[in-house]
Short mmCIF file of C-alpha atoms and ligand atoms in Angstrom, two decimals:
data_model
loop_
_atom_site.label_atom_id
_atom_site.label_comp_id
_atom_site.label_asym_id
_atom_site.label_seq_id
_atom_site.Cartn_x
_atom_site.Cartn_y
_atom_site.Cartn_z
CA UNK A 9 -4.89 24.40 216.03
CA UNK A 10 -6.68 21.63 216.95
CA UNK A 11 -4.15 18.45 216.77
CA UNK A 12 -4.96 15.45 214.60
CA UNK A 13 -6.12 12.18 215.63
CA UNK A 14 -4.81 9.01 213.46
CA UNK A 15 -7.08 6.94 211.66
CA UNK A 16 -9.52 9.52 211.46
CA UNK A 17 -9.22 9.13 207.47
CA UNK A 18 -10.31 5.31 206.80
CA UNK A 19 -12.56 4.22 209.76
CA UNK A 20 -15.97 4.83 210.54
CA UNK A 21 -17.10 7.96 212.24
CA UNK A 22 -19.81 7.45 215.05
CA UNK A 23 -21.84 9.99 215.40
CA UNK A 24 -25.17 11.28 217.23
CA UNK A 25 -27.35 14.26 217.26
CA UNK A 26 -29.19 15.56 220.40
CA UNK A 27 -30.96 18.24 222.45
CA UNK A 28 -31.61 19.33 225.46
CA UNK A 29 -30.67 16.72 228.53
CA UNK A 30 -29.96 14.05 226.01
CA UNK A 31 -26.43 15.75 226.34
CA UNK A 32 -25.64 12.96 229.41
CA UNK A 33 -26.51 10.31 226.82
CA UNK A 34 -24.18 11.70 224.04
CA UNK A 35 -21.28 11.70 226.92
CA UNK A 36 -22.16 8.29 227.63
CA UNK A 37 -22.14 7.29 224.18
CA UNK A 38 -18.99 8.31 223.65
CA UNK A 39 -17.49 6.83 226.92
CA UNK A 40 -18.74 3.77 225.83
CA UNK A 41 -16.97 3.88 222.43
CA UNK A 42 -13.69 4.36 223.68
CA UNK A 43 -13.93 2.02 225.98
CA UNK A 44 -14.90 -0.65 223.64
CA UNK A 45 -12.16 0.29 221.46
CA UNK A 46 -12.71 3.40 219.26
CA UNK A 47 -10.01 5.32 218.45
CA UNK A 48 -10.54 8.45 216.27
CA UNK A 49 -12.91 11.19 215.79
CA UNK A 50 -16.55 10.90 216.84
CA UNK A 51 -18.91 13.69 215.89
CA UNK A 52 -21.23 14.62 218.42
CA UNK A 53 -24.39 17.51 217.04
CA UNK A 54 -26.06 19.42 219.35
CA UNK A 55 -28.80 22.03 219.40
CA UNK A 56 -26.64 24.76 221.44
CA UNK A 57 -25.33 25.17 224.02
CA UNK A 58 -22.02 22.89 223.72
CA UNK A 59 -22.87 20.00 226.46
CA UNK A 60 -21.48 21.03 229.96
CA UNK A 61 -19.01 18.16 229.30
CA UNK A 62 -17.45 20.06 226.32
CA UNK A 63 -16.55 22.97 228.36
CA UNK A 64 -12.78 22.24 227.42
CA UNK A 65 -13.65 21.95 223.61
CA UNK A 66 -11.41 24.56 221.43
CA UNK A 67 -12.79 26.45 218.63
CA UNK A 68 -11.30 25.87 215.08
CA UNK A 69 -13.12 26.93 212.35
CA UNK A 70 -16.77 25.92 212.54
CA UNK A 71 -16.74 23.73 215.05
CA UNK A 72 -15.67 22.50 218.54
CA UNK A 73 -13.04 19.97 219.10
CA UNK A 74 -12.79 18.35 222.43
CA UNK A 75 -9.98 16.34 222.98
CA UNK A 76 -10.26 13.68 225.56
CA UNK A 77 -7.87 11.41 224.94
CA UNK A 78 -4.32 11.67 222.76
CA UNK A 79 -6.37 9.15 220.12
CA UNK A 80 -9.92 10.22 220.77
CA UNK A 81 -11.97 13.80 220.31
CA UNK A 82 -15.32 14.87 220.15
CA UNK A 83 -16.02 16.79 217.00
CA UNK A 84 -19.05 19.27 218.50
CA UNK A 85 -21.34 20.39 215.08
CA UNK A 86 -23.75 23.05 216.31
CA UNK A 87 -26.88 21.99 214.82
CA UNK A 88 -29.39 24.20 214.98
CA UNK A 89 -33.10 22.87 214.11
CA UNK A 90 -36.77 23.88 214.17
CA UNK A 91 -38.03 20.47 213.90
CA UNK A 92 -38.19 17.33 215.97
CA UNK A 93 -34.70 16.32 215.44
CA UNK A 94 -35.34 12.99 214.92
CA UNK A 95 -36.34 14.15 211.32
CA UNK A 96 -32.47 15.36 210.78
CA UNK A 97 -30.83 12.26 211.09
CA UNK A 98 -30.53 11.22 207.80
CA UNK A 99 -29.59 15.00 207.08
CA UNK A 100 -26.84 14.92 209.66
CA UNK A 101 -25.29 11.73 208.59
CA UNK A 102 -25.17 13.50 205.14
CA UNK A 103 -23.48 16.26 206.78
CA UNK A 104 -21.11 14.03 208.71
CA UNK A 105 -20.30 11.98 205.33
CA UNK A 106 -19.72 15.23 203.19
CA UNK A 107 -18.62 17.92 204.81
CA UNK A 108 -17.21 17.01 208.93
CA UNK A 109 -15.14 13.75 207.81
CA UNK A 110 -15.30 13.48 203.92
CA UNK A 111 -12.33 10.79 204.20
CA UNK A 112 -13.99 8.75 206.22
CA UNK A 113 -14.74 4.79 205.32
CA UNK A 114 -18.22 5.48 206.35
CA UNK A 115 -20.70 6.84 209.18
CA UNK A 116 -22.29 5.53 211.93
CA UNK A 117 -25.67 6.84 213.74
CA UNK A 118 -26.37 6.49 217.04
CA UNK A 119 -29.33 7.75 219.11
CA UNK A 120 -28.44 9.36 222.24
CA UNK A 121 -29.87 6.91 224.20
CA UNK A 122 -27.50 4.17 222.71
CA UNK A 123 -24.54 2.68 224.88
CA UNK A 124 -22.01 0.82 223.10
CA UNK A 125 -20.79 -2.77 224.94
CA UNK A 126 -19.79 -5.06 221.72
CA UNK A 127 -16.23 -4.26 220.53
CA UNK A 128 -15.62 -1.88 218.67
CA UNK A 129 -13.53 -4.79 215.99
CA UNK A 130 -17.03 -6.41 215.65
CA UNK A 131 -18.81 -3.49 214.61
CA UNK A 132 -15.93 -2.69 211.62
CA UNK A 133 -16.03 -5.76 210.45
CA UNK A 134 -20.24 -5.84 210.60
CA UNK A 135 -19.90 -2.77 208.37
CA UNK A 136 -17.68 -4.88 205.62
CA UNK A 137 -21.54 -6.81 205.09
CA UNK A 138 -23.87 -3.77 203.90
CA UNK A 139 -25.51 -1.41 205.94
CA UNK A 140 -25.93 -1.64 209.40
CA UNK A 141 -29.11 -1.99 211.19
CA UNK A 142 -31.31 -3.73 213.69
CA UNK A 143 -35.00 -4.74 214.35
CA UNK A 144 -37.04 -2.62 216.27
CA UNK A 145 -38.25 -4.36 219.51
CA UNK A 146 -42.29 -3.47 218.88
CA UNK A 147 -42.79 -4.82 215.17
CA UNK A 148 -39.66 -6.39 214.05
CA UNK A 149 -41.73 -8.31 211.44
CA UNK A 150 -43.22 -6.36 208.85
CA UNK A 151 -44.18 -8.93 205.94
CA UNK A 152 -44.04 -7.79 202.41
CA UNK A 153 -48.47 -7.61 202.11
CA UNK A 154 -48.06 -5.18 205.27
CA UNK A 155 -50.95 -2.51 204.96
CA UNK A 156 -48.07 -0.15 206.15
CA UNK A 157 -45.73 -1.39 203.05
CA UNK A 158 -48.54 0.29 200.77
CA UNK A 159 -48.04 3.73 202.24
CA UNK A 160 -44.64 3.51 202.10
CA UNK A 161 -44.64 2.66 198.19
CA UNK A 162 -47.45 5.39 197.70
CA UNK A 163 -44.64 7.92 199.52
CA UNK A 164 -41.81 6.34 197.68
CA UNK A 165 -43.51 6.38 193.97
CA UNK A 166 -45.13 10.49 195.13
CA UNK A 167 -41.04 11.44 195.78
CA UNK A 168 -39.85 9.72 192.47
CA UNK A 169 -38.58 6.70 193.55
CA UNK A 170 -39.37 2.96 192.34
CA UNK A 171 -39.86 0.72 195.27
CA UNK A 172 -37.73 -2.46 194.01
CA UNK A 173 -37.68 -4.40 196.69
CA UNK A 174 -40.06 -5.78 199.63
CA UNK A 175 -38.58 -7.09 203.07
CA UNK A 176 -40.18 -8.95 206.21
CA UNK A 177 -38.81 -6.84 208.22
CA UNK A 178 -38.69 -3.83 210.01
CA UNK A 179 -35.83 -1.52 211.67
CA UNK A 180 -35.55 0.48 214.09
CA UNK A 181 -33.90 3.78 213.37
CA UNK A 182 -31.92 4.68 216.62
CA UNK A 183 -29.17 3.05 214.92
CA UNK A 184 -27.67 3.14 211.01
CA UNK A 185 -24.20 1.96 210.49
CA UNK A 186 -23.40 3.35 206.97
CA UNK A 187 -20.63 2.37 204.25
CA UNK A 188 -19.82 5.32 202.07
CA UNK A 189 -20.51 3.46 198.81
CA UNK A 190 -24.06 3.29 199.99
CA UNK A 191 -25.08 6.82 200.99
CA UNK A 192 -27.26 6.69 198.33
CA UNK A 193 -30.03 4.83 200.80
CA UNK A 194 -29.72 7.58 203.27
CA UNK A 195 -29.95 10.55 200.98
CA UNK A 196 -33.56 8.67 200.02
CA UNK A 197 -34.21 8.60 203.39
CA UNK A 198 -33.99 12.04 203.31
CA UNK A 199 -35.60 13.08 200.33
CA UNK A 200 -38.63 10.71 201.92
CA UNK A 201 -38.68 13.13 205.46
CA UNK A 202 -38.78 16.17 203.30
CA UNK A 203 -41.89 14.74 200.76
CA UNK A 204 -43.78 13.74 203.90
CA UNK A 205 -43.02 17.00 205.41
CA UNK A 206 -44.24 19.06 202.78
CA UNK A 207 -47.20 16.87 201.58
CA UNK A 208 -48.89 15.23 204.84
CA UNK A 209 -48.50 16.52 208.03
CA UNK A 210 -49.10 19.75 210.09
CA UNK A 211 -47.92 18.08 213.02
CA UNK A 212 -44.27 17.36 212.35
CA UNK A 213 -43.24 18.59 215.12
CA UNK A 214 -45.08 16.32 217.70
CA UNK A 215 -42.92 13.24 218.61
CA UNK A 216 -45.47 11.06 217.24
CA UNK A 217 -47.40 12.75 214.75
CA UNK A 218 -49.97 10.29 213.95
CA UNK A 219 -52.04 6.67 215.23
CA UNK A 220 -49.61 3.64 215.05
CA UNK A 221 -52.85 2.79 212.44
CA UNK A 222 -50.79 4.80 210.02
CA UNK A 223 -47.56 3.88 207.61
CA UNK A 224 -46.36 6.99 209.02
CA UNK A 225 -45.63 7.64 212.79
CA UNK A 226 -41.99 8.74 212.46
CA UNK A 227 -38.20 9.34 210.68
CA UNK A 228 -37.97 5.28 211.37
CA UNK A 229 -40.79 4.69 208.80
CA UNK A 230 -39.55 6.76 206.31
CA UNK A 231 -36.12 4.65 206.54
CA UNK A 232 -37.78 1.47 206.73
CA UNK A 233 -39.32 2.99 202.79
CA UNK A 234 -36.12 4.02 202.35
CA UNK A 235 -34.75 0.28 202.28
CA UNK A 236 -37.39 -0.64 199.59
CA UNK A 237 -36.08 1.42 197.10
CA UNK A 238 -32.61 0.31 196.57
CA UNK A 239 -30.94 -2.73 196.30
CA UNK A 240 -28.10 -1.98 198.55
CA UNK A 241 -26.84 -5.14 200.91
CA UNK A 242 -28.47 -5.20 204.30
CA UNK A 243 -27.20 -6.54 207.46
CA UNK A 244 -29.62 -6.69 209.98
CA UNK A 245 -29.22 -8.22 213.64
CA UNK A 246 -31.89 -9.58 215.58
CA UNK A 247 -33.41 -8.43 218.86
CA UNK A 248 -30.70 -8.65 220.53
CA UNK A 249 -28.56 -5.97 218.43
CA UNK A 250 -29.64 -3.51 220.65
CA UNK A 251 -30.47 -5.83 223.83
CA UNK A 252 -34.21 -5.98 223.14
CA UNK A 253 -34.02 -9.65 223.87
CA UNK A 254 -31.66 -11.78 226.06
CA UNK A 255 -27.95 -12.50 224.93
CA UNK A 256 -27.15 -8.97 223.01
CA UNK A 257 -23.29 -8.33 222.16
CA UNK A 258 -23.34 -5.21 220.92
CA UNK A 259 -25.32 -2.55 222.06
CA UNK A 260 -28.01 -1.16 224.44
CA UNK A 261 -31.23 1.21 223.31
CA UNK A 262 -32.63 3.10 226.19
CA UNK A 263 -36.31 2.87 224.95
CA UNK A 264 -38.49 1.82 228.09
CA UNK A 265 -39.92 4.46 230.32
CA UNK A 266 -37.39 7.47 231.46
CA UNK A 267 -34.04 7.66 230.09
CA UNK A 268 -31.50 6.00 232.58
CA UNK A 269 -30.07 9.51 233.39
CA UNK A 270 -33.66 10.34 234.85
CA UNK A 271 -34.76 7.14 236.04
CA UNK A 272 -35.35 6.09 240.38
CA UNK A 273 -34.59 2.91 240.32
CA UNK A 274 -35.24 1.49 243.36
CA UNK A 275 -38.78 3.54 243.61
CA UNK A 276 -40.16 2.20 239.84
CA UNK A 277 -38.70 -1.49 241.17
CA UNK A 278 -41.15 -1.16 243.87
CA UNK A 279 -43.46 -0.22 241.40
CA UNK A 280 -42.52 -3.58 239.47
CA UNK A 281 -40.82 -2.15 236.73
CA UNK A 282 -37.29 -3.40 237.67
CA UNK A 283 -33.92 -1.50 235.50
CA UNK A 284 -33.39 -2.36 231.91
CA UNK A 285 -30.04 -3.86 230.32
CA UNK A 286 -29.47 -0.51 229.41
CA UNK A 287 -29.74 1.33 232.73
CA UNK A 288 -26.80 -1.23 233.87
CA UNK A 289 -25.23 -0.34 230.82
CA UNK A 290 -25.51 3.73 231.07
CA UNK A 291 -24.34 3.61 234.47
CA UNK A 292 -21.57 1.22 234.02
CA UNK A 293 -20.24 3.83 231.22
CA UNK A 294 -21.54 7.34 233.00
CA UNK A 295 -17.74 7.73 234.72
CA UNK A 296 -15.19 8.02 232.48
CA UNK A 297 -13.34 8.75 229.97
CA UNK A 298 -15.56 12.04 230.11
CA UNK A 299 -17.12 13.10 233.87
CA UNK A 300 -20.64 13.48 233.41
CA UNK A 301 -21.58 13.21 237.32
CA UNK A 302 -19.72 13.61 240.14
CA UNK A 303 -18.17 10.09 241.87
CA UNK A 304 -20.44 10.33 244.66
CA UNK A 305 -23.62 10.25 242.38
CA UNK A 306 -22.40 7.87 240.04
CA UNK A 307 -21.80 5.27 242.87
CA UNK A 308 -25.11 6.29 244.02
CA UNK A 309 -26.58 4.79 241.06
CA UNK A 310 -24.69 2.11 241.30
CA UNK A 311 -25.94 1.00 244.20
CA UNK A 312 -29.37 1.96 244.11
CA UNK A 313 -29.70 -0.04 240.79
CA UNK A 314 -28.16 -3.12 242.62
CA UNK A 315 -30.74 -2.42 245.25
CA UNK A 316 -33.21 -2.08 242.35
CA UNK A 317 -32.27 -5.57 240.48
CA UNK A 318 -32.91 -7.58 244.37
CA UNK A 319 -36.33 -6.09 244.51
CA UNK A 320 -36.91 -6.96 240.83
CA UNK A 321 -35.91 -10.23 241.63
CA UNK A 322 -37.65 -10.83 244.72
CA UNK A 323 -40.94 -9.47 243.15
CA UNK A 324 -40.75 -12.04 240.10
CA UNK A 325 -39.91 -14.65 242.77
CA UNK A 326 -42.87 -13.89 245.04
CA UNK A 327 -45.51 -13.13 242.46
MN1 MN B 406 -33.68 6.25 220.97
#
């Protein structure tokens, strides 16, 4: 019997949903939580097998329950998919919401590729204000007359919703911080995926499945429709939410180049691409409270990004 956390009931559950290697950024992920101050239950789905860091995770009922702490665990939901996952989120926060912590003050989505480094205090009382999200660091700005606002009201209207409501701008859908009173947004969200899915594309299993030309290149545009057919409150930070600009308090998006788990540092700073906010970030989280490397290859990093940051900065010196 797997023994219970407190305050699993009223907080928000983070979540994430991954495959494949993405498992070291789900680790991190969670390191990073608790060590910004999450207590509770996060809910980690995974396309089997169970991450190599859940190797200790008991079986009870369903699911896999790791405990890593005596007030944190890792709920592991086996999630098994045929489709670019990416399409599931809104599905799996569903699934998080109604069925893995139905007591739960709300949900909170995180790509894999997401580290934590705001508190976790900030982030509970950011959820208070609507739901959760940031801009997107290619097209943050998306004005109303957007050629790319008319597909999404053509897909909205097709799937039998009204699009009430315009915007300027435009989110990016690694991250969607979820009240429970306003679900509703997300179930469109998914009702959107499975219109497009069955009406548009053969290809929905590509990453990208068409030209950025089109309304439609991914699960993030279908969100960004989504948001223009309720009236629900928004709360959206700026560029910085997920340290696509300078000054960001609250989290890092791993979206440049190779994830930091896969990344040579030093070799693509000689190659004048010097390491991201979020490499510091993964690898300042990789150690604990769950081992993902061993200590020698974690300092490693460490030092090889350090290494990496001098050449960065001597290049932008020099140049
Ligand atoms: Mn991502």
């Amino acid at each position: 019997m797997v023994r219970p956390i407190p305050d699993v009931s009223t907080g928000f559950i983070p979540c994430t949903l991954y495959s494949g290697h993405y498992h070291l950024g789900a680790g991190c992920l969670a390191n990073s939580l608790y060590r910004n101050g999450f207590r509770g239950t996060m809910c980690v789905g995974y396309v089997p097998p169970l991450p190599p860091w859940a190797s200790g995770a008991v079986r009870d009922g369903g699911n896999h329950f790791l405990h890593v702490r005596d007030d944190f665990q890792v709920q592991l939901i086996e999630w098994p998919t045929g489709r670019n996952l990416s399409l599931d989120k809104p599905r799996f926060l569903l699934h998080v919401l109604n069925e893995a912590a139905p007591d739960a003050g709300g949900a909170v989505f995180f790509d894999a590729d997401i580290t934590v480094h705001g508190s976790w205090n900030f982030f509970e009382r950011w959820f208070k204000e609507g739901l959760a999200l940031c801009l997107d660091a290619c097209y943050p700005l998306v004005p109303s007359g957007h050629p790319w606002r008319a597909g999404w009201r053509r897909l909205a209207n097709e799937a039998g919703y009204d699009p009430i409501r315009s915007s300027e701008y435009y989110v990016n859908s690694g991250f969607v911080g979820v009240p429970r009173s306003l679900q509703g947004t997300i179930e469109v969200w998914a009702a959107l995926i499975n219109h497009f899915v069955q009406t548009r594309s053969m290809m929905v299993d590509a990453v990208k499945f068409a030209a950025r030309e089109d309304a439609f290149v991914g699960d993030q545009d279908m969100l960004n429709a989504a948001l223009m057919t309720t009236d629900d409150p928004l709360s959206i930070l700026g560029l910085e939410g997920m340290d696509f600009a300078a000054a960001g308090y609250t989290m890092s998006h791993a979206v440049e180049g190779n994830k930091p788990w896969k990344k040579r540092f030093v070799r693509d700073a000689l190659s004048g691409r010097p390491p991201s906010t979020a490499d510091k970030h993964f690898w300042n989280y990789a150690d604990h409270p769950l081992r993902l490397f061993g200590p020698a290859q974690v300092r490693l990093q460490r030092s090889s990004l350090k290494l990496a940051s001098a050449v960065g900065r001597f290049y932008r010196t020099s140049s």
